[in-house]
Structure formats: structure tokens, C-alpha cells
Coordinates of C-alpha atoms and ligand atoms in Angstrom, one line a residue:
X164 CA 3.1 23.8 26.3
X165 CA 3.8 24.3 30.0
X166 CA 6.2 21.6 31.7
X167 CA 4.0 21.8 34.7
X168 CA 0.8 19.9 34.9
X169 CA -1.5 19.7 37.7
X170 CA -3.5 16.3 38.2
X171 CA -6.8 16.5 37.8
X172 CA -9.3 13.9 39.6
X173 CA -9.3 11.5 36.7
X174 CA -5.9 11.3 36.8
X175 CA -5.3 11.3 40.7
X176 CA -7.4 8.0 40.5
X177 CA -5.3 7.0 37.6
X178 CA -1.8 7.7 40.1
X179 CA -3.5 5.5 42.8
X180 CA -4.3 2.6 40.5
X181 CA -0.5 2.4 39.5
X182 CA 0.5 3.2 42.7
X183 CA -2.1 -0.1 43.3
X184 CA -0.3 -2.3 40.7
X185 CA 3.0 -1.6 42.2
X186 CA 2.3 -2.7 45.5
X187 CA 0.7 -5.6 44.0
X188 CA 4.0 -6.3 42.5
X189 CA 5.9 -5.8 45.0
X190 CA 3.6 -8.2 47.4
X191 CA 4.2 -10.8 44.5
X192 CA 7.9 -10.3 44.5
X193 CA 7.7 -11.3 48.5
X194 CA 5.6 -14.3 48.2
X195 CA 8.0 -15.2 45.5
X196 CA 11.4 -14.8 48.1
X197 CA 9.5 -16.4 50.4
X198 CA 9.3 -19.9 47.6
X199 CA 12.4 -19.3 47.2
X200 CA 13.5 -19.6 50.5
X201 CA 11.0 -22.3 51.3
X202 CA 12.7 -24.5 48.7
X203 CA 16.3 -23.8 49.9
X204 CA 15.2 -24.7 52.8
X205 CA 13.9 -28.2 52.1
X206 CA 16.2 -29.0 49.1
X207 CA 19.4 -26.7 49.8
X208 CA 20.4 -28.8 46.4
X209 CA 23.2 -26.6 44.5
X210 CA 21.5 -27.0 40.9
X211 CA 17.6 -25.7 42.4
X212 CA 19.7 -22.5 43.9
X213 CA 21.2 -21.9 39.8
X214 CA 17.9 -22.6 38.2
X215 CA 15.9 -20.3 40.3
X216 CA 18.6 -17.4 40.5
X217 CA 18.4 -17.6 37.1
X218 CA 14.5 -17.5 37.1
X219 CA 14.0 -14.7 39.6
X220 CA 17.2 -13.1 38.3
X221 CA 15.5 -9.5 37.9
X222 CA 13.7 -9.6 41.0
X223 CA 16.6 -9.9 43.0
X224 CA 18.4 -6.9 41.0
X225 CA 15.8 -4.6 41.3
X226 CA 15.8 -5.4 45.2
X227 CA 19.5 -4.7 45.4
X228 CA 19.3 -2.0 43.1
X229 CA 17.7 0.8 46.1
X230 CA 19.2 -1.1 48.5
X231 CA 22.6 -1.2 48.1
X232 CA 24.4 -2.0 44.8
X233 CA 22.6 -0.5 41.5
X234 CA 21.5 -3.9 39.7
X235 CA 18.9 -3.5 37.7
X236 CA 19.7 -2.0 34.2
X237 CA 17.9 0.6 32.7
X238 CA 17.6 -1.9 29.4
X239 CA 15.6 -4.4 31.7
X240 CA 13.2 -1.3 32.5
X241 CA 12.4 -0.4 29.6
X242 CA 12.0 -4.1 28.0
X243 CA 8.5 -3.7 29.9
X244 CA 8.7 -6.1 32.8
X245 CA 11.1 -4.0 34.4
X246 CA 8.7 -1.7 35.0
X247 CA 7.0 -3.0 37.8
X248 CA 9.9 -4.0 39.1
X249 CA 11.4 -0.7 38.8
X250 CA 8.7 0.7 40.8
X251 CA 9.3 -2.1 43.7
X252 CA 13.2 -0.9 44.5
X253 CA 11.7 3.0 45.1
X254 CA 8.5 1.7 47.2
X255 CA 9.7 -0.7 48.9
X256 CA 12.7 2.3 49.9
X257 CA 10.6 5.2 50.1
X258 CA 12.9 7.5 48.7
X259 CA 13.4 8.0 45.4
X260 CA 16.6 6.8 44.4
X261 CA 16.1 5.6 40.9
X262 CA 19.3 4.4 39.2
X263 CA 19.0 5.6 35.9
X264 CA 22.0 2.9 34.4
X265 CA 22.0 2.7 30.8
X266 CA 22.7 0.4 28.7
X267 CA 23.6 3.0 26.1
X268 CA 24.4 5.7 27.3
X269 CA 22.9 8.4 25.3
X270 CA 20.1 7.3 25.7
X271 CA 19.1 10.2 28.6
X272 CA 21.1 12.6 26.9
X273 CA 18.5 16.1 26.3
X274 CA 15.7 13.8 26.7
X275 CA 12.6 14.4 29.3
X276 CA 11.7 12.1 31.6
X277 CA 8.2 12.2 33.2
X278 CA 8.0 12.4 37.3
X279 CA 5.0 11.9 39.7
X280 CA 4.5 11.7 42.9
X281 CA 1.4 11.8 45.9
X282 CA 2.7 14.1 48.9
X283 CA 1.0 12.6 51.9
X284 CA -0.8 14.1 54.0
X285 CA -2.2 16.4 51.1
X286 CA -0.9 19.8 53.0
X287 CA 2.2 19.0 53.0
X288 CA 1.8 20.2 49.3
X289 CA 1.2 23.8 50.2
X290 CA 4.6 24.0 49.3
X291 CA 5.8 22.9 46.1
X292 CA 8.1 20.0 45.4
X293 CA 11.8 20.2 44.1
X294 CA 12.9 17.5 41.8
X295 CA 16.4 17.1 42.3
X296 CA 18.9 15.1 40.7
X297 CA 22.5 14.1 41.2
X298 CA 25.6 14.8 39.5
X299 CA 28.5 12.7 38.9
X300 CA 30.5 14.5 41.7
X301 CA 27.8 13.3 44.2
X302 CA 26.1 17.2 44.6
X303 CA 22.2 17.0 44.3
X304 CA 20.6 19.7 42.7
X305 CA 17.6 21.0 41.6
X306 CA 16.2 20.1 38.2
X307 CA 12.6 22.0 39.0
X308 CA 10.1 22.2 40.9
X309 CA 6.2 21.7 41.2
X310 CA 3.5 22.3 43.2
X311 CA 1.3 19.9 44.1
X312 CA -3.0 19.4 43.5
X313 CA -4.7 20.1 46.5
X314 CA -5.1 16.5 47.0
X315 CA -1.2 16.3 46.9
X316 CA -0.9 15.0 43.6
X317 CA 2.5 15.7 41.2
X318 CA 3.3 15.7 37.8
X319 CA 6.4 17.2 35.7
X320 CA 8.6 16.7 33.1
X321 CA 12.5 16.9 33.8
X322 CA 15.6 16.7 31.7
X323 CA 18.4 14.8 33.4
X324 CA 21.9 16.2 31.9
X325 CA 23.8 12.7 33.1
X326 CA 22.7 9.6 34.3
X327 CA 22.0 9.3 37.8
X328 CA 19.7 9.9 40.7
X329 CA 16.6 11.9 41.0
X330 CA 14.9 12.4 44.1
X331 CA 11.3 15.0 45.0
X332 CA 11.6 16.9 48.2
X333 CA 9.5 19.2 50.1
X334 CA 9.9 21.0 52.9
X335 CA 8.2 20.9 56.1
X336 CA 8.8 23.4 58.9
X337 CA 12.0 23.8 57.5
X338 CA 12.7 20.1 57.1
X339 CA 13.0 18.3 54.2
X340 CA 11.4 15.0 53.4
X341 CA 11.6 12.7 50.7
X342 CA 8.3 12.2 48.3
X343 CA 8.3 8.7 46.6
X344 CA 7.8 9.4 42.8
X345 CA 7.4 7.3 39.7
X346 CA 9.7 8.4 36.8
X347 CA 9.0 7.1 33.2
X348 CA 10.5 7.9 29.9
X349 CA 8.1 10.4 28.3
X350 CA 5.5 9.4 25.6
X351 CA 5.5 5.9 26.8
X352 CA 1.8 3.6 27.2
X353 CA 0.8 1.3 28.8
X354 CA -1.5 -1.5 27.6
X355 CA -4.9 0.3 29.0
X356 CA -3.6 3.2 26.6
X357 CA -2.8 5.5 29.1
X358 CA -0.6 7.9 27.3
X359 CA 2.4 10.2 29.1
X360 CA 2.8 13.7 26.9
X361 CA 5.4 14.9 25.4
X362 CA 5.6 12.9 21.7
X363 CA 2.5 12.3 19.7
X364 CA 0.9 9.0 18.8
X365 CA -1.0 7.8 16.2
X366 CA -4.2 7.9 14.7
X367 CA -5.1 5.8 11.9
X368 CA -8.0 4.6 9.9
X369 CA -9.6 4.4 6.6
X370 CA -13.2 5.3 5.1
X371 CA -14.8 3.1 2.7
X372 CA -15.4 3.7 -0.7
X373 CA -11.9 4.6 -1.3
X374 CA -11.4 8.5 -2.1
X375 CA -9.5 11.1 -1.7
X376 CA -9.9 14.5 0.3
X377 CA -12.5 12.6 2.3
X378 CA -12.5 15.1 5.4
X379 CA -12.9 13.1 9.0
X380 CA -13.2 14.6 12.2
X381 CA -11.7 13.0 15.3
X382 CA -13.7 13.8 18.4
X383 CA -12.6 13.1 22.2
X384 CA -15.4 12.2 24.4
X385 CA -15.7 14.2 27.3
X386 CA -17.7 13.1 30.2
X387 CA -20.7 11.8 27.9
X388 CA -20.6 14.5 24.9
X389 CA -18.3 13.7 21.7
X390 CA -16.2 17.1 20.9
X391 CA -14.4 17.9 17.6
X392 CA -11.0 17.6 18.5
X393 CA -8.8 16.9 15.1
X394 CA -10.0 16.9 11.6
X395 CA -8.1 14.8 8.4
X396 CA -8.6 14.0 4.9
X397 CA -7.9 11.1 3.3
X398 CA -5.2 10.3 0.8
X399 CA -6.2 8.0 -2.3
X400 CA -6.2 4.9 -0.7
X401 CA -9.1 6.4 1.5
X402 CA -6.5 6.5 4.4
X403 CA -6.0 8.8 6.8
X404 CA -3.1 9.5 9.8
X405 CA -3.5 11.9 12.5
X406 CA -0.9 12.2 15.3
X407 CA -1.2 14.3 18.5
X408 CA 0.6 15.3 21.5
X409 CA -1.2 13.6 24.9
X410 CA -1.2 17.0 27.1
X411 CA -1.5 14.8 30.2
X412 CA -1.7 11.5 31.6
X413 CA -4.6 9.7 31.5
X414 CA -6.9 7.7 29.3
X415 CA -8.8 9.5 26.9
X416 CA -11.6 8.0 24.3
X417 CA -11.7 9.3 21.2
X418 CA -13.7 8.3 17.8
X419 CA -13.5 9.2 13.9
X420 CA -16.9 10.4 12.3
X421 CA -17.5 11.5 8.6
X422 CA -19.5 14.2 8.2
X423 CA -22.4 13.5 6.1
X424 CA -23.1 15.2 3.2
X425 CA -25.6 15.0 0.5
X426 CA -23.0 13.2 -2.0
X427 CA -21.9 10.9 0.0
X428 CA -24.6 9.6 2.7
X429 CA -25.2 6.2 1.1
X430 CA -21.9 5.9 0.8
X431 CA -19.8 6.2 3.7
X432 CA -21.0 5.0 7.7
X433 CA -19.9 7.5 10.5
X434 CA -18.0 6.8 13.5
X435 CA -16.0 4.4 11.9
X436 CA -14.0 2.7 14.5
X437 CA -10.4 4.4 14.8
X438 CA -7.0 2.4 15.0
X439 CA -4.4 3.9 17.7
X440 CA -1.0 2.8 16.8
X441 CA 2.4 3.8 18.3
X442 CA 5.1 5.2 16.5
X443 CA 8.3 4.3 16.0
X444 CA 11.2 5.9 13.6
X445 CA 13.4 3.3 12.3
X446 CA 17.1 4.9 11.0
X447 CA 19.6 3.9 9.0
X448 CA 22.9 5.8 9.3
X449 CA 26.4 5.7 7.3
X450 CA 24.8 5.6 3.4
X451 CA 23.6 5.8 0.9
X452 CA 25.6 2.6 0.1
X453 CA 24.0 0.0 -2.4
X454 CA 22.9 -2.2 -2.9
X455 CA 21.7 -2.0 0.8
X456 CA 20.5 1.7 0.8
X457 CA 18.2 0.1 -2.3
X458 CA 17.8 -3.1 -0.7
X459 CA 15.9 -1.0 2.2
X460 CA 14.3 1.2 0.1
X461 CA 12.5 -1.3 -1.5
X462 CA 11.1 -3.1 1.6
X463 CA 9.9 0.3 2.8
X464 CA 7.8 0.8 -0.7
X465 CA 6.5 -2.9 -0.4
X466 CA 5.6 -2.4 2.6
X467 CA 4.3 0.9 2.5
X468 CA 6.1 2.7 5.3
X469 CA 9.0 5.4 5.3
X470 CA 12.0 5.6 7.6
X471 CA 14.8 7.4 7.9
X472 CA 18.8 7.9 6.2
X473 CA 21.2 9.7 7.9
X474 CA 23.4 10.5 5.4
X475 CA 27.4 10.6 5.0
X476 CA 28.2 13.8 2.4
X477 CA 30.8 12.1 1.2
X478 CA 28.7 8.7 0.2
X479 CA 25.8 11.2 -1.0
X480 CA 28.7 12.6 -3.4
X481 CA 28.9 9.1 -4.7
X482 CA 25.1 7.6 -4.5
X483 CA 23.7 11.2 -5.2
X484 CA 20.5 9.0 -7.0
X485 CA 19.9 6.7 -4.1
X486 CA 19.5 9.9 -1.7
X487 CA 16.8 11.4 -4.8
X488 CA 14.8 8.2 -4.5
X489 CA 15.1 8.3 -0.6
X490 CA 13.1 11.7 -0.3
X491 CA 10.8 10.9 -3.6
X492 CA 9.8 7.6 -1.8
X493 CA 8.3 9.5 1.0
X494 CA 11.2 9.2 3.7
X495 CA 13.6 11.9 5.1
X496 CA 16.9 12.4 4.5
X497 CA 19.4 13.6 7.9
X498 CA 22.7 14.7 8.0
X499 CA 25.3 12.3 9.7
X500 CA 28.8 14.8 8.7
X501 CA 30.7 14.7 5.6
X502 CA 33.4 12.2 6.8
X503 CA 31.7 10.5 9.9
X504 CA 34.5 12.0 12.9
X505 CA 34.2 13.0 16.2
X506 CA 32.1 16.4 16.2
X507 CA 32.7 17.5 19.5
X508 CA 36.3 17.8 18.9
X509 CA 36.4 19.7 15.6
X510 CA 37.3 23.5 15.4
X511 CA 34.1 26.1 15.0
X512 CA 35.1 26.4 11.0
X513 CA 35.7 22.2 10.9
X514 CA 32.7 21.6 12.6
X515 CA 30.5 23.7 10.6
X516 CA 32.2 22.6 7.2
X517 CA 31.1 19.4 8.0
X518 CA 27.3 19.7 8.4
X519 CA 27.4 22.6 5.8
X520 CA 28.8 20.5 2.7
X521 CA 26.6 17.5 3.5
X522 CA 23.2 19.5 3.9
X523 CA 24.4 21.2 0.4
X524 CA 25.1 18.0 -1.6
X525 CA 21.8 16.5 -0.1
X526 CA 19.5 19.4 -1.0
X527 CA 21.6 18.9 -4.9
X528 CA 20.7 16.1 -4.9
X529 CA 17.3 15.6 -3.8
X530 CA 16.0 19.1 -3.7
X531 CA 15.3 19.1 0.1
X532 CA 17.6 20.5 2.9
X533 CA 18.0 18.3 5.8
X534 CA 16.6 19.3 9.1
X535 CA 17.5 16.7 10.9
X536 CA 21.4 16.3 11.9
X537 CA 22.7 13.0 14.2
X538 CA 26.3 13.0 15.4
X539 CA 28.3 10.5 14.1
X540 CA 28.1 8.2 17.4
X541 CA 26.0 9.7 19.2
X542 CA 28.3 12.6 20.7
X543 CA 27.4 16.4 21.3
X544 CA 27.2 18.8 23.3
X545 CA 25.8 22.2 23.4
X546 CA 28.6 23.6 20.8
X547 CA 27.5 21.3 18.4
X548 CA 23.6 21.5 18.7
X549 CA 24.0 25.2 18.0
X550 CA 25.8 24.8 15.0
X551 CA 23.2 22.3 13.7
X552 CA 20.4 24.6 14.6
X553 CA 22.2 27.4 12.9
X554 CA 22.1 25.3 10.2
X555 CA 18.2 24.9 10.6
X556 CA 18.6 21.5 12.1
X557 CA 17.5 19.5 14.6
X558 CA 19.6 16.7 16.8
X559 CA 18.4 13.3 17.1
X560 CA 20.3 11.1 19.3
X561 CA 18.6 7.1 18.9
X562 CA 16.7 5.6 21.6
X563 CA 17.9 1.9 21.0
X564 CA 20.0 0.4 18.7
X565 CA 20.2 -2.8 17.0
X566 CA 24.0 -3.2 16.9
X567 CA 24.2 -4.2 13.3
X568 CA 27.5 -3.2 13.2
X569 CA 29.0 -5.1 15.8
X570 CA 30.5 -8.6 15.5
X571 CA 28.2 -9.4 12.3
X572 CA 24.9 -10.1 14.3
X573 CA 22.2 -12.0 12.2
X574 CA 19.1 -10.7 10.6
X575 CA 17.6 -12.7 13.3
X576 CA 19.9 -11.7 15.5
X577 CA 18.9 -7.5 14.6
X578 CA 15.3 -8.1 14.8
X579 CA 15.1 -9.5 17.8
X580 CA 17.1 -6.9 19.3
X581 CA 14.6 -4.3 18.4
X582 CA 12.0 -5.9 18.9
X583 CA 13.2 -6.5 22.9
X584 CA 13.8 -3.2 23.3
X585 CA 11.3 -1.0 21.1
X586 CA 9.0 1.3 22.6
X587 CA 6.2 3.9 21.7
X588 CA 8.1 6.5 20.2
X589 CA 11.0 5.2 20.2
X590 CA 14.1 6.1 17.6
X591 CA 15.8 2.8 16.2
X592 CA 19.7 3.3 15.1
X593 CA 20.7 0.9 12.5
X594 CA 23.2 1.3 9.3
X595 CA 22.6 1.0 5.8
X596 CA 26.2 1.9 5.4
X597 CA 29.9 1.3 6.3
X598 CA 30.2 -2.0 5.8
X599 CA 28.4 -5.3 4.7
X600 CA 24.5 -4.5 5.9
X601 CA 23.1 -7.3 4.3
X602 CA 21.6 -8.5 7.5
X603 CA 20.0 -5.3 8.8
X604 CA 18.6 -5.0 4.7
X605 CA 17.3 -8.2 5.2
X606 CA 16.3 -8.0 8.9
X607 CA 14.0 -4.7 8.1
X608 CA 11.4 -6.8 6.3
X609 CA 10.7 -9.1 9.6
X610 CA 11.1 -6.0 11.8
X611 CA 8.3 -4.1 10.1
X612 CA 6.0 -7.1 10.0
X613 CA 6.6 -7.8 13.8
X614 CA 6.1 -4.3 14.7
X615 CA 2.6 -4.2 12.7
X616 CA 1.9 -7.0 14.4
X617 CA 2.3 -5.1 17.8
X618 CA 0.8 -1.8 16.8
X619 CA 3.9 -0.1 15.6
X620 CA 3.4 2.3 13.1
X621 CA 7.3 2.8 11.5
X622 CA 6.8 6.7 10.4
X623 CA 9.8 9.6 9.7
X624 CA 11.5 11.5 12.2
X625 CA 9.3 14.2 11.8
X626 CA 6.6 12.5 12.5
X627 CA 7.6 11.4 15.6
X628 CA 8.7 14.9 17.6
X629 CA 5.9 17.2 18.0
X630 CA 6.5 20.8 16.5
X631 CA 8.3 19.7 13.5
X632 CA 6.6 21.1 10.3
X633 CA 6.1 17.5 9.1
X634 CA 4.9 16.3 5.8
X635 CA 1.7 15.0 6.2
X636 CA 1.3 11.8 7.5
X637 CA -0.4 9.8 4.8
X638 CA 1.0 6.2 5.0
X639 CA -1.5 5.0 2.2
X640 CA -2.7 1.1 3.1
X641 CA -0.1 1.3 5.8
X642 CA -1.4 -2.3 7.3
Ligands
ZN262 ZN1 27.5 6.8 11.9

């Protein structure tokens, strides 16, 4: 798919009405200063001035974060009611100066972010837009470029190679002027379902009487026709999972219909109503290592979803039946290394013994080769990517993490974490390994019921990047 979308007039309107809700945000965020004021004013009473900077905390951050010093962490952002206020520091500034501080700070590391922008007046879009970003030794430079709708709408995907600024500019008889944009992580929603592109989300249903091989055709409406747009079959629980890639912002409608036929008219109803869930891979790193690797296991079979083990080669040398009952169970198996160090700093023959002996003694012992490598913590670079694809893998670096390894949290303590930071698509770093992971075996059994409970759908890795050849996604009574 092309990086480079233009807007159509759906989605122009769709820009506006966020563009809308900002300013609507950003007008809240002023009658709240002004309270605030107003009651330092009459009261000037020490304890009111902790209480409320305590209360309006973020606001205040995100303000100073355009302004002058970088506030707001990206964590708040992406816990959801950063967003808005996100959105305030760059339109209240103009520019687009968005500090991209993270928390953890892979977490931008290869990944796409999604930029948009409106160049007003429209013509100023004749020519296109450079997205621009800059590096640690304060250079900007170009990360692409775009060329606007004739109404002067953006849209592009960009992969920041730090974490930093990014700033759209377009040139006007010869000088250049700052476009305000709004950057997201890719393959987020929001809660009208608007979808950004990039990962897939999730389809799911089921057709009643239970049977298998049941074939059911997802259609998209378009203007007022239903078209044919994916077709599934059911597993034996009379479930069936379909995910997709969004190839653009905007809300879509879509429906699940069973084809009548002559067997089976009485028995099923068409256009059953469809479920949209998002996905999120939860993975556990370090093992296999009972009794938690089995511990985990087990919760994902009673609960009827799969996740997935980034494996150690040298625990699979020891647990080679826990990695077998991993990949029969339905989830996937990654390679973490043989003895967890430091890839970036190993020698070409190091680094590729490694990755090498631990995709061998997985694939011995469960009779599938891992396509799926993680660095142990997190570190790479392009060296080591290479050698994993060489080795037919790909890299996953998590999106959030837990902790569990940390100063002991509680299962409480895990879940809650998660569940804070978790968002569509997301990839969730935890450790059935390396140490006593009672807590994140017991924490996994609340997590799962609190994401159901918020439309999470906890799938494989493959499932959640688009392209991979995955299994097929049959989560059979996965609610
Ligand atoms: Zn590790």
C-alpha cells in the first residue's frame, strides 16, 4: 500500500470535526485557567493552590509543553485524555512542535506515526508539504513529503528514527510556513470507530446453529449499496474472525451476511450483527519457565485466547515440552536469543549464533520455526534486524510494558498498568521468565477479563501486523 493518501470529502469533514473537538478542548482548558485564577484570586489559600495543581495537573503540562519546557509525557498521550490535550499545546502554538517524550523509549523506534494537516488557504497546497523532523543534534530534516487535496487537506504516514520534533512545511513564493498537523500513533480509534491504517482490527461474530465451514461474507456499505468486501468460515464453535487493514481514515459501516442456501435457510438469519473488537498482543518474554510458562498457558486455554512466548534457547533446552504445548495450544513461539545479552554489541558470527541456535531448538521442539525475533531489551539496530530477517524473522519491539520485573509489582499492581496504558493494537511486554512471575501468571487472568470487557480481543503477533502469513484467526467462543 502507498504511504501517501489523499483525503477524500468524507474524510476532509472527518479532519474538521477533530480539528472541532480540539478547539473545543482547548476553549475548556481556558475557562478552566480562568477558575483557577478566579479562586486564587478570592482564596489565595496555600492548600486550594495544591489541590487544584494537582487536579489540572495535565492541563498545565500540555500548555508548557509548546510553549516552553516539554511537560507533557508521551505516556499521558496515549492513556487517552492526553489526547486532546495533546492537540491543545500545537493549536493553541500554530506550529507543530510536538514533543514526542517517551516514557519508554522504544516505543517510536521503526514505528509509523500518522500526520495530518489542512493547508489554509487551499492553494497554498499546489505545492506539496514536507514533513520534517528533528534530530538529536538540533538539524531538521525531511522525513517525506505530501501533496495536499485540492481543498488542502494532508494525510501521511512517517517513521521518526529518534524521538523528537516533527513539523509540515510548505513553501510559498519561496517562503516557508508552518502547517499545524495532528500526529497519532498509527492504527489507533477513537470511540466513534474511526480507524487510522496501518494495523488491522478485528472482526468477530458467530452464526447460529453452531457449524463449521459456515462461509460469511462481510460487506462495507458504500453510499447506500452493501458490497462484498471479505468472506470467512466459521470454525466449530460457529465462530468466525476476520481482520483487515483500514486503508484510510474515516468511518466505515460494515455488516456480516450468510449466504442462503437451500440447506441451510431455516436455519441461519442473514446480516447477523458483527462485533468490532481491537486487538491487542500480550507477550511474555524470558521462558519457558514453570510453573509460570504453564500457569499462563492455562489461563489462555480457559479463556480461550492465545498470546505470545518469546523464548530464551537456553530455557527451551530445558522446558523443550512447555514450548510444544505453547504452539499446539494455538499461540506463537519468538525468539528472545540463546542467553538473553546485549545484541547490538555482539560480533556478526556471535550475533547470528545466537538467534540461529534458539530458532533450531524451538523448531525441535515444537516443529515450527520462529518468525518472530525480540531483542533482549528492546535494543537494535539495523545490523541486527538484518540478521533476524536473514533468519526469516521479523523484529517486534513492545508498545507498553507492564514492568513485572521491577521491584516485585503486584498482580494488581501489573494489571492495572496495562490496562492504563493499552491501546488498539498495541504489543504488551511482560515475562513468564527470569525470575518469580507469579504475579504477572496470576495478573493475566484479570487482564484478559478487563480487556474483554473493553473490546480487546488478545490475539498472536501475527495477527496483529498486516502481511504476516498468519494462522487463521479462529478464537473459537472467544467472549
Ligand atoms: Zn528479556
Amino acid at each position: 500500500m502507498d504511504d501517501t493518501h489523499r483525503l477524500d470529502d468524507i474524510e476532509v469533514e472527518e479532519y474538521v470535526r477533530i480539528r472541532r473537538e480540539h478547539r473545543e478542548a482547548l476553549r475548556g482548558g481556558r475557562r478552566r485557567r480562568r477558575r483557577v485564577l478566579l479562586l486564587f484570586m478570592i482564596g489565595a489559600i496555600p492548600i486550594y493552590a495544591l489541590v487544584l495543581r494537582g487536579a489540572l495537573g495535565l492541563t498545565m503540562g500540555a500548555r508548557s509543553s509548546a510553549a516552553r519546557t516539554p511537560a507533557l509525557t508521551w505516556s499521558a498521550v496515549r492513556n487517552g485524555v492526553g489526547d486532546a490535550f495533546a492537540a491543545l499545546a500545537f493549536w493553541k502554538n500554530g506550529p507543530v512542535k510536538i514533543r514526542m517524550k517517551v516514557l519508554q523509549p522504544v516505543v517510536f523506534y521503526g514505528r509509523k506515526v500518522a500526520v495530518m494537516g489542512l493547508v489554509t488557504p487551499a492553494n497554498l497546497g499546489e505545492s506539496s508539504v514536507r514533513i520534517e523532523a528533528r534530530s538529536h543534534a538540533g538539524r531538521w530534516h525531511a522525513l517525506g513529503a505530501v501533496r495536499p487535496s485540492a481543498r488542502g487537506a494532508f494525510e501521511t504516514m512517517v517513521a521518526p528514527r529518534e524521538n523528537g520534533f516533527l513539523r509540515a512545511r510548505v513553501a510559498d513564493r519561496g517562503v516557508s510556513k508552518d502547517i499545524p498537523i495532528i500526529v497519532r500513533p498509527v492504527a489507533t480509534m477513537n470511540a466513534s470507530g474511526t480507524a487510522f491504517w496501518h494495523r488491522p482490527f478485528a472482526v468477530k461474530g458467530s452464526v447460529l446453529p453452531t457449524s463449521a465451514g459456515t462461509r460469511v461474507v462481510i460487506q462495507i456499505k458504500r453510499g447506500s449499496a452493501w458490497r462484498a468486501f471479505r468472506t470467512a468460515r466459521t470454525d466449530q464453535a460457529g465462530s468466525y474472525v476476520v481482520a483487515w487493514r483500514p486503508s484510510s481514515v474515516g468511518e466505515r459501516t460494515y455488516r456480516a451476511l450468510v449466504p442462503q442456501t437451500a440447506a441451510r435457510a431455516a436455519a441461519v438469519s442473514p446480516g447477523k450483527k458483527i462485533a468490532a473488537w481491537y486487538m491487542v498482543a500480550l507477550t511474555f518474554d524470558d521462558g519457558p519457565w514453570p510453573p509460570y510458562t504453564d500457569e499462563i498457558l492455562d489461563t489462555l486455554r480457559l479463556r480461550r485466547v492465545h498470546a505470545t512466548f518469546f523464548v530464551l534457547g537456553q530455557m527451551v533446552q530445558q522446558n523443550p515440552s512447555l514450548v510444544k504445548r505453547a504452539v499446539r495450544e494455538g499461540n506463537v513461539v519468538g525468539n528472545h536469543s540463546y542467553s538473553h545479552p546485549a545484541l547490538t554489541r555482539l560480533s556478526d558470527d556471535r550475533l547470528r549464533e545466537e538467534l540461529r541456535s534458539t530458532s533450531n531448538l524451538v523448531a525441535k521442539a515444537s516443529g515450527r520455526r520462529p518468525r518472530w525475533m525480540r531483542p533482549p531489551g528492546g535494543a537494535t539496530n539495523e545490523r541486527v534486524n538484518s540478521m533476524a530477517k536473514e533468519l526469516g524473522m521479523k523484529v517486534d519491539i513492545w508498545d507498553i510494558t507492564a514492568v513485572d520485573w521491577e521491584g516485585g509489582p503486584s498482580y494488581r499492581t501489573i494489571t492495572r498498568r496495562v490496562m492504563e496504558q493499552v491501546r488498539p493494537s498495541d504489543t504488551v511486554l511482560m515475562h513468564d521468565g527470569g525470575g518469580d512471575r507469579s504475579q504477572t501468571a496470576k495478573a493475566i487472568n484479570f487482564m484478559i477479563e478487563q480487556l474483554k470487557a473493553r473490546d480487546y480481543l488478545p490475539v498472536t503477533i501475527d495477527q496483529i501486523y498486516p502481511g504476516s502469513s498468519a494462522p487463521k484467526p479462529l478464537l473459537p467462543g472467544a467472549r
